[in-house]
Structures are given as structure tokens and as C-alpha cells.
Amino acid sequence: MSFEKTGDMIVCDNVFKIYKTKDVEVVALQGLALTVERGEMMAIIGNSGSGKSTLLNLLGGLDTPSAGKVLVDGLEIEKLSQADLKRFKTVTVGFMWQNTARNLIPYLSTLDNVMLPMRLLGSIDRDYARSLLDYVGLGSKEKRKLFELSGGEQQRAAIAIALANKPPLLLADEPTGAVDSKTTADLLKLFKRISVELGTTIVIVTHDRFVSSFVDRVTSMCDGRVGSEFIRRHYDLLDIPFQEISHEEYGVLDRSGRLQLPQSFTEGINRGSRVKITVEDGKAVITPAE
């Protein structure tokens, strides 16, 4: 049930995504570069229109890039056949959505919902499905229908469903957007358990910066690119002391040598102007060019 934490689970190299209509062309991703290690738990944050949902669709095989490469678990998404892509979305990736209707079928029991992804592979393991419900804290509610579960319980059930076929990657789209702060903390601690104990790679797309308290790395997106990254200085795995949590912000140098700088690094410098980058005592210093 666990996965070896070696190598890169996700590699995005110079990824563009362009949506075209009759009169409008929207560039949702503009040369995005991103690497996620196997077994890592990270969050992608950004305002509406930053490209984070587009990125999630590409990682899950729900869409293909207009240019560049997206590799997940060593597979280049846009080169997969329809049969291989279907298997990829069933075996390699587990999905969890904010909208409950996308996670659970309302007329099925919780247990039957967990077994549904297994049916797509033609092999049902009822005992394993029950063990997943126990793992997420719903062992006593396997016969409950959707309307009999609280919002937090529905999200826990969605996690069990996403893990049904033992995928090495779990993608969560705004998983805490419709629950209160206590339930949010409980869900994020469960994600951390899954990451630590099962070795599952977890990518959470969210606008909620509270999520950053539970992950090791936060990637901030802006205008279809990675704007900056926040790396946690230390953490205590499942028992997280919130007051001691600290992240340090970094710029990002992609594979093509392009440097994305956090906004705080460029205060006082006009966008579009030339800058001078010098190294002083092993640190890069950015100043306006004369």
C-alpha cells in the first residue's frame, strides 16, 4: 500500500496552455516549470485566473498542454493513447474535488462509492475498501448515503475513494473550501498521515493560505507561471505546532534559466525595466540598472 519515495513524480517543462474561441485567445499557462518529488505533499495557491486549476487538469490527464511537456510518474501525458490515458486516470491518479457531487454518487452507500473505482478495473476488494474507510475514520458509516454524512465526512469518504486503486498521486482541488476551520485542520492532518505513512504524493490546489501550515512546500502561481515558493523551515509531521510554523520565500529558476522573483524582492523596481543582478557574499542582489 506504500510507495517508494524516490525520483520525481511530476515534471512540468516549459508548459503552455492556450484556450481559443472564435474571438478570444486566453493563455492560461505561460512557460510553467514545476517539479514535485515522489512522496511530497505540497500546495499550489493563487488567485482566480492564475492557472492553478488548469495545471491540475493537466496533471490529472483531463487536458493536454498546448506546448511543453507534462510527465507524471514517468509518463508523458500528451503521448498516451486513449486506452493508456483511461488507465492513467484510474490507476496512477486519485482525484478529490471540492464539489461533493463529483466525489460521491448519492444513491450508493459509502462503501459502494469506495468500491466503484475498483469496479472500473474489474477487481473488487471489499476488505480493502473497508480498511480505507477505517483509515479515514468512517469505519462505522459504510452503509451511510451521501445525505447522511456531514461535510467533513463526505470529504473523508472522497479521500478513501481517491485511494481505492492505490494511486501513487493524489490531486485535491479546494478540498477544504466548503468546511469549517476545525474540519479543515482535521482533513489536512489526514492528508499528512497519508503522505507520511503511505508515501502518496499529494498536490493540493487551493486559495486558502491556512493549508500552507500543513505542507512542506507552497508554490504560488501568478499569470500562468510559478511566481515564488515557500519552504517550511521545520515541522513535526502529524503533531504540528502551529505557532512554530515558519516558511521562507524563494524565487524560482526554471530549467531554461528564467528567474521568477517574489513580489517582495522587486519592490521599488518598475516592472519591465532593466535590473542588475550581482552576487555579494554568496547572495544575489537585484538593483535597478543605471
PDB file of N, CA and C in Angstrom, residues 154-209:
ATOM      1  N   GLN A 154     -18.087  13.643   4.271  1.00  0.00           N
ATOM      2  CA  GLN A 154     -18.130  13.480   2.820  1.00  0.00           C
ATOM      3  C   GLN A 154     -16.735  13.631   2.221  1.00  0.00           C
ATOM      4  N   GLN A 155     -15.968  14.576   2.725  1.00  0.00           N
ATOM      5  CA  GLN A 155     -14.613  14.770   2.216  1.00  0.00           C
ATOM      6  C   GLN A 155     -13.697  13.613   2.614  1.00  0.00           C
ATOM      7  N   ARG A 156     -13.892  13.065   3.802  1.00  0.00           N
ATOM      8  CA  ARG A 156     -13.118  11.879   4.202  1.00  0.00           C
ATOM      9  C   ARG A 156     -13.456  10.696   3.295  1.00  0.00           C
ATOM     10  N   ALA A 157     -14.742  10.551   2.986  1.00  0.00           N
ATOM     11  CA  ALA A 157     -15.143   9.486   2.064  1.00  0.00           C
ATOM     12  C   ALA A 157     -14.502   9.700   0.699  1.00  0.00           C
ATOM     13  N   ALA A 158     -14.437  10.956   0.265  1.00  0.00           N
ATOM     14  CA  ALA A 158     -13.823  11.268  -1.030  1.00  0.00           C
ATOM     15  C   ALA A 158     -12.348  10.885  -1.043  1.00  0.00           C
ATOM     16  N   ILE A 159     -11.675  11.052   0.082  1.00  0.00           N
ATOM     17  CA  ILE A 159     -10.268  10.655   0.168  1.00  0.00           C
ATOM     18  C   ILE A 159     -10.139   9.139   0.021  1.00  0.00           C
ATOM     19  N   ALA A 160     -11.009   8.405   0.703  1.00  0.00           N
ATOM     20  CA  ALA A 160     -10.978   6.941   0.589  1.00  0.00           C
ATOM     21  C   ALA A 160     -11.234   6.498  -0.846  1.00  0.00           C
ATOM     22  N   ILE A 161     -12.181   7.150  -1.521  1.00  0.00           N
ATOM     23  CA  ILE A 161     -12.472   6.826  -2.921  1.00  0.00           C
ATOM     24  C   ILE A 161     -11.249   7.098  -3.797  1.00  0.00           C
ATOM     25  N   ALA A 162     -10.584   8.233  -3.545  1.00  0.00           N
ATOM     26  CA  ALA A 162      -9.410   8.592  -4.345  1.00  0.00           C
ATOM     27  C   ALA A 162      -8.278   7.589  -4.171  1.00  0.00           C
ATOM     28  N   LEU A 163      -8.226   6.932  -3.007  1.00  0.00           N
ATOM     29  CA  LEU A 163      -7.149   5.976  -2.723  1.00  0.00           C
ATOM     30  C   LEU A 163      -7.523   4.531  -3.065  1.00  0.00           C
ATOM     31  N   ALA A 164      -8.731   4.322  -3.578  1.00  0.00           N
ATOM     32  CA  ALA A 164      -9.249   2.961  -3.760  1.00  0.00           C
ATOM     33  C   ALA A 164      -8.351   2.070  -4.607  1.00  0.00           C
ATOM     34  N   ASN A 165      -7.770   2.623  -5.665  1.00  0.00           N
ATOM     35  CA  ASN A 165      -6.916   1.820  -6.552  1.00  0.00           C
ATOM     36  C   ASN A 165      -5.432   2.022  -6.270  1.00  0.00           C
ATOM     37  N   LYS A 166      -5.113   2.497  -5.066  1.00  0.00           N
ATOM     38  CA  LYS A 166      -3.738   2.667  -4.585  1.00  0.00           C
ATOM     39  C   LYS A 166      -2.894   3.530  -5.522  1.00  0.00           C
ATOM     40  N   PRO A 167      -3.393   4.700  -5.907  1.00  0.00           N
ATOM     41  CA  PRO A 167      -2.613   5.544  -6.821  1.00  0.00           C
ATOM     42  C   PRO A 167      -1.417   6.158  -6.105  1.00  0.00           C
ATOM     43  N   PRO A 168      -0.300   6.334  -6.791  1.00  0.00           N
ATOM     44  CA  PRO A 168       0.852   6.996  -6.177  1.00  0.00           C
ATOM     45  C   PRO A 168       0.696   8.505  -6.086  1.00  0.00           C
ATOM     46  N   LEU A 169      -0.326   9.079  -6.781  1.00  0.00           N
ATOM     47  CA  LEU A 169      -0.530  10.529  -6.793  1.00  0.00           C
ATOM     48  C   LEU A 169      -1.976  10.854  -6.442  1.00  0.00           C
ATOM     49  N   LEU A 170      -2.156  11.790  -5.516  1.00  0.00           N
ATOM     50  CA  LEU A 170      -3.485  12.273  -5.136  1.00  0.00           C
ATOM     51  C   LEU A 170      -3.561  13.762  -5.438  1.00  0.00           C
ATOM     52  N   LEU A 171      -4.546  14.149  -6.256  1.00  0.00           N
ATOM     53  CA  LEU A 171      -4.779  15.547  -6.601  1.00  0.00           C
ATOM     54  C   LEU A 171      -6.049  16.020  -5.911  1.00  0.00           C
ATOM     55  N   ALA A 172      -5.950  17.115  -5.160  1.00  0.00           N
ATOM     56  CA  ALA A 172      -7.097  17.630  -4.412  1.00  0.00           C
ATOM     57  C   ALA A 172      -7.354  19.074  -4.816  1.00  0.00           C
ATOM     58  N   ASP A 173      -8.563  19.327  -5.312  1.00  0.00           N
ATOM     59  CA  ASP A 173      -8.952  20.661  -5.770  1.00  0.00           C
ATOM     60  C   ASP A 173      -9.835  21.322  -4.715  1.00  0.00           C
ATOM     61  N   GLU A 174      -9.298  22.311  -4.015  1.00  0.00           N
ATOM     62  CA  GLU A 174     -10.026  23.043  -2.973  1.00  0.00           C
ATOM     63  C   GLU A 174     -10.737  22.070  -2.018  1.00  0.00           C
ATOM     64  N   PRO A 175     -10.016  21.114  -1.419  1.00  0.00           N
ATOM     65  CA  PRO A 175     -10.679  20.087  -0.608  1.00  0.00           C
ATOM     66  C   PRO A 175     -11.276  20.615   0.687  1.00  0.00           C
ATOM     67  N   THR A 176     -10.854  21.813   1.111  1.00  0.00           N
ATOM     68  CA  THR A 176     -11.352  22.365   2.373  1.00  0.00           C
ATOM     69  C   THR A 176     -12.214  23.603   2.158  1.00  0.00           C
ATOM     70  N   GLY A 177     -12.606  23.850   0.918  1.00  0.00           N
ATOM     71  CA  GLY A 177     -13.303  25.089   0.602  1.00  0.00           C
ATOM     72  C   GLY A 177     -14.702  25.198   1.174  1.00  0.00           C
ATOM     73  N   ALA A 178     -15.316  24.061   1.542  1.00  0.00           N
ATOM     74  CA  ALA A 178     -16.712  24.096   1.991  1.00  0.00           C
ATOM     75  C   ALA A 178     -16.883  23.604   3.421  1.00  0.00           C
ATOM     76  N   VAL A 179     -15.787  23.577   4.207  1.00  0.00           N
ATOM     77  CA  VAL A 179     -15.882  23.100   5.588  1.00  0.00           C
ATOM     78  C   VAL A 179     -15.296  24.139   6.534  1.00  0.00           C
ATOM     79  N   ASP A 180     -15.599  23.998   7.835  1.00  0.00           N
ATOM     80  CA  ASP A 180     -15.129  24.978   8.814  1.00  0.00           C
ATOM     81  C   ASP A 180     -13.662  24.757   9.144  1.00  0.00           C
ATOM     82  N   SER A 181     -13.105  25.649   9.963  1.00  0.00           N
ATOM     83  CA  SER A 181     -11.664  25.644  10.216  1.00  0.00           C
ATOM     84  C   SER A 181     -11.213  24.389  10.967  1.00  0.00           C
ATOM     85  N   LYS A 182     -12.007  23.899  11.922  1.00  0.00           N
ATOM     86  CA  LYS A 182     -11.619  22.679  12.649  1.00  0.00           C
ATOM     87  C   LYS A 182     -11.606  21.486  11.714  1.00  0.00           C
ATOM     88  N   THR A 183     -12.660  21.360  10.881  1.00  0.00           N
ATOM     89  CA  THR A 183     -12.712  20.251   9.927  1.00  0.00           C
ATOM     90  C   THR A 183     -11.577  20.363   8.920  1.00  0.00           C
ATOM     91  N   THR A 184     -11.250  21.602   8.532  1.00  0.00           N
ATOM     92  CA  THR A 184     -10.121  21.815   7.627  1.00  0.00           C
ATOM     93  C   THR A 184      -8.836  21.270   8.230  1.00  0.00           C
ATOM     94  N   ALA A 185      -8.587  21.595   9.494  1.00  0.00           N
ATOM     95  CA  ALA A 185      -7.370  21.116  10.159  1.00  0.00           C
ATOM     96  C   ALA A 185      -7.358  19.593  10.236  1.00  0.00           C
ATOM     97  N   ASP A 186      -8.501  18.983  10.555  1.00  0.00           N
ATOM     98  CA  ASP A 186      -8.580  17.522  10.646  1.00  0.00           C
ATOM     99  C   ASP A 186      -8.305  16.865   9.295  1.00  0.00           C
ATOM    100  N   LEU A 187      -8.864  17.436   8.229  1.00  0.00           N
ATOM    101  CA  LEU A 187      -8.643  16.877   6.893  1.00  0.00           C
ATOM    102  C   LEU A 187      -7.185  16.988   6.477  1.00  0.00           C
ATOM    103  N   LEU A 188      -6.566  18.122   6.781  1.00  0.00           N
ATOM    104  CA  LEU A 188      -5.177  18.322   6.383  1.00  0.00           C
ATOM    105  C   LEU A 188      -4.236  17.419   7.173  1.00  0.00           C
ATOM    106  N   LYS A 189      -4.577  17.154   8.432  1.00  0.00           N
ATOM    107  CA  LYS A 189      -3.787  16.196   9.199  1.00  0.00           C
ATOM    108  C   LYS A 189      -3.914  14.796   8.607  1.00  0.00           C
ATOM    109  N   LEU A 190      -5.103  14.477   8.101  1.00  0.00           N
ATOM    110  CA  LEU A 190      -5.291  13.187   7.436  1.00  0.00           C
ATOM    111  C   LEU A 190      -4.461  13.117   6.165  1.00  0.00           C
ATOM    112  N   PHE A 191      -4.438  14.187   5.378  1.00  0.00           N
ATOM    113  CA  PHE A 191      -3.565  14.225   4.203  1.00  0.00           C
ATOM    114  C   PHE A 191      -2.110  13.987   4.595  1.00  0.00           C
ATOM    115  N   LYS A 192      -1.679  14.628   5.685  1.00  0.00           N
ATOM    116  CA  LYS A 192      -0.293  14.458   6.132  1.00  0.00           C
ATOM    117  C   LYS A 192      -0.018  13.011   6.512  1.00  0.00           C
ATOM    118  N   ARG A 193      -0.975  12.372   7.196  1.00  0.00           N
ATOM    119  CA  ARG A 193      -0.806  10.949   7.535  1.00  0.00           C
ATOM    120  C   ARG A 193      -0.629  10.120   6.278  1.00  0.00           C
ATOM    121  N   ILE A 194      -1.463  10.379   5.275  1.00  0.00           N
ATOM    122  CA  ILE A 194      -1.394   9.623   4.024  1.00  0.00           C
ATOM    123  C   ILE A 194      -0.035   9.814   3.363  1.00  0.00           C
ATOM    124  N   SER A 195       0.444  11.049   3.360  1.00  0.00           N
ATOM    125  CA  SER A 195       1.743  11.344   2.755  1.00  0.00           C
ATOM    126  C   SER A 195       2.869  10.631   3.484  1.00  0.00           C
ATOM    127  N   VAL A 196       2.843  10.706   4.819  1.00  0.00           N
ATOM    128  CA  VAL A 196       3.930  10.138   5.618  1.00  0.00           C
ATOM    129  C   VAL A 196       3.872   8.616   5.671  1.00  0.00           C
ATOM    130  N   GLU A 197       2.676   8.071   5.920  1.00  0.00           N
ATOM    131  CA  GLU A 197       2.553   6.635   6.159  1.00  0.00           C
ATOM    132  C   GLU A 197       2.449   5.818   4.883  1.00  0.00           C
ATOM    133  N   LEU A 198       1.801   6.349   3.870  1.00  0.00           N
ATOM    134  CA  LEU A 198       1.617   5.600   2.625  1.00  0.00           C
ATOM    135  C   LEU A 198       2.605   6.010   1.541  1.00  0.00           C
ATOM    136  N   GLY A 199       3.245   7.164   1.714  1.00  0.00           N
ATOM    137  CA  GLY A 199       4.192   7.632   0.708  1.00  0.00           C
ATOM    138  C   GLY A 199       3.532   8.202  -0.519  1.00  0.00           C
ATOM    139  N   THR A 200       2.231   8.503  -0.438  1.00  0.00           N
ATOM    140  CA  THR A 200       1.493   9.052  -1.581  1.00  0.00           C
ATOM    141  C   THR A 200       1.918  10.501  -1.835  1.00  0.00           C
ATOM    142  N   THR A 201       2.153  10.832  -3.076  1.00  0.00           N
ATOM    143  CA  THR A 201       2.415  12.220  -3.458  1.00  0.00           C
ATOM    144  C   THR A 201       1.085  12.963  -3.475  1.00  0.00           C
ATOM    145  N   ILE A 202       1.028  14.117  -2.813  1.00  0.00           N
ATOM    146  CA  ILE A 202      -0.229  14.859  -2.706  1.00  0.00           C
ATOM    147  C   ILE A 202      -0.025  16.293  -3.172  1.00  0.00           C
ATOM    148  N   VAL A 203      -0.858  16.717  -4.117  1.00  0.00           N
ATOM    149  CA  VAL A 203      -0.852  18.095  -4.597  1.00  0.00           C
ATOM    150  C   VAL A 203      -2.227  18.690  -4.312  1.00  0.00           C
ATOM    151  N   ILE A 204      -2.237  19.750  -3.509  1.00  0.00           N
ATOM    152  CA  ILE A 204      -3.482  20.417  -3.126  1.00  0.00           C
ATOM    153  C   ILE A 204      -3.535  21.781  -3.801  1.00  0.00           C
ATOM    154  N   VAL A 205      -4.554  22.007  -4.595  1.00  0.00           N
ATOM    155  CA  VAL A 205      -4.769  23.308  -5.218  1.00  0.00           C
ATOM    156  C   VAL A 205      -5.786  24.065  -4.374  1.00  0.00           C
ATOM    157  N   THR A 206      -5.435  25.274  -3.949  1.00  0.00           N
ATOM    158  CA  THR A 206      -6.295  25.995  -3.028  1.00  0.00           C
ATOM    159  C   THR A 206      -6.037  27.493  -3.087  1.00  0.00           C
ATOM    160  N   HIS A 207      -7.009  28.255  -2.578  1.00  0.00           N
ATOM    161  CA  HIS A 207      -6.801  29.685  -2.370  1.00  0.00           C
ATOM    162  C   HIS A 207      -6.611  29.968  -0.887  1.00  0.00           C
ATOM    163  N   ASP A 208      -6.719  28.928  -0.048  1.00  0.00           N
ATOM    164  CA  ASP A 208      -6.664  29.057   1.401  1.00  0.00           C
ATOM    165  C   ASP A 208      -5.227  28.931   1.891  1.00  0.00           C
ATOM    166  N   ARG A 209      -4.656  30.023   2.351  1.00  0.00           N
ATOM    167  CA  ARG A 209      -3.261  30.003   2.805  1.00  0.00           C
ATOM    168  C   ARG A 209      -3.084  29.226   4.106  1.00  0.00           C
TER     169      ARG A 209
END
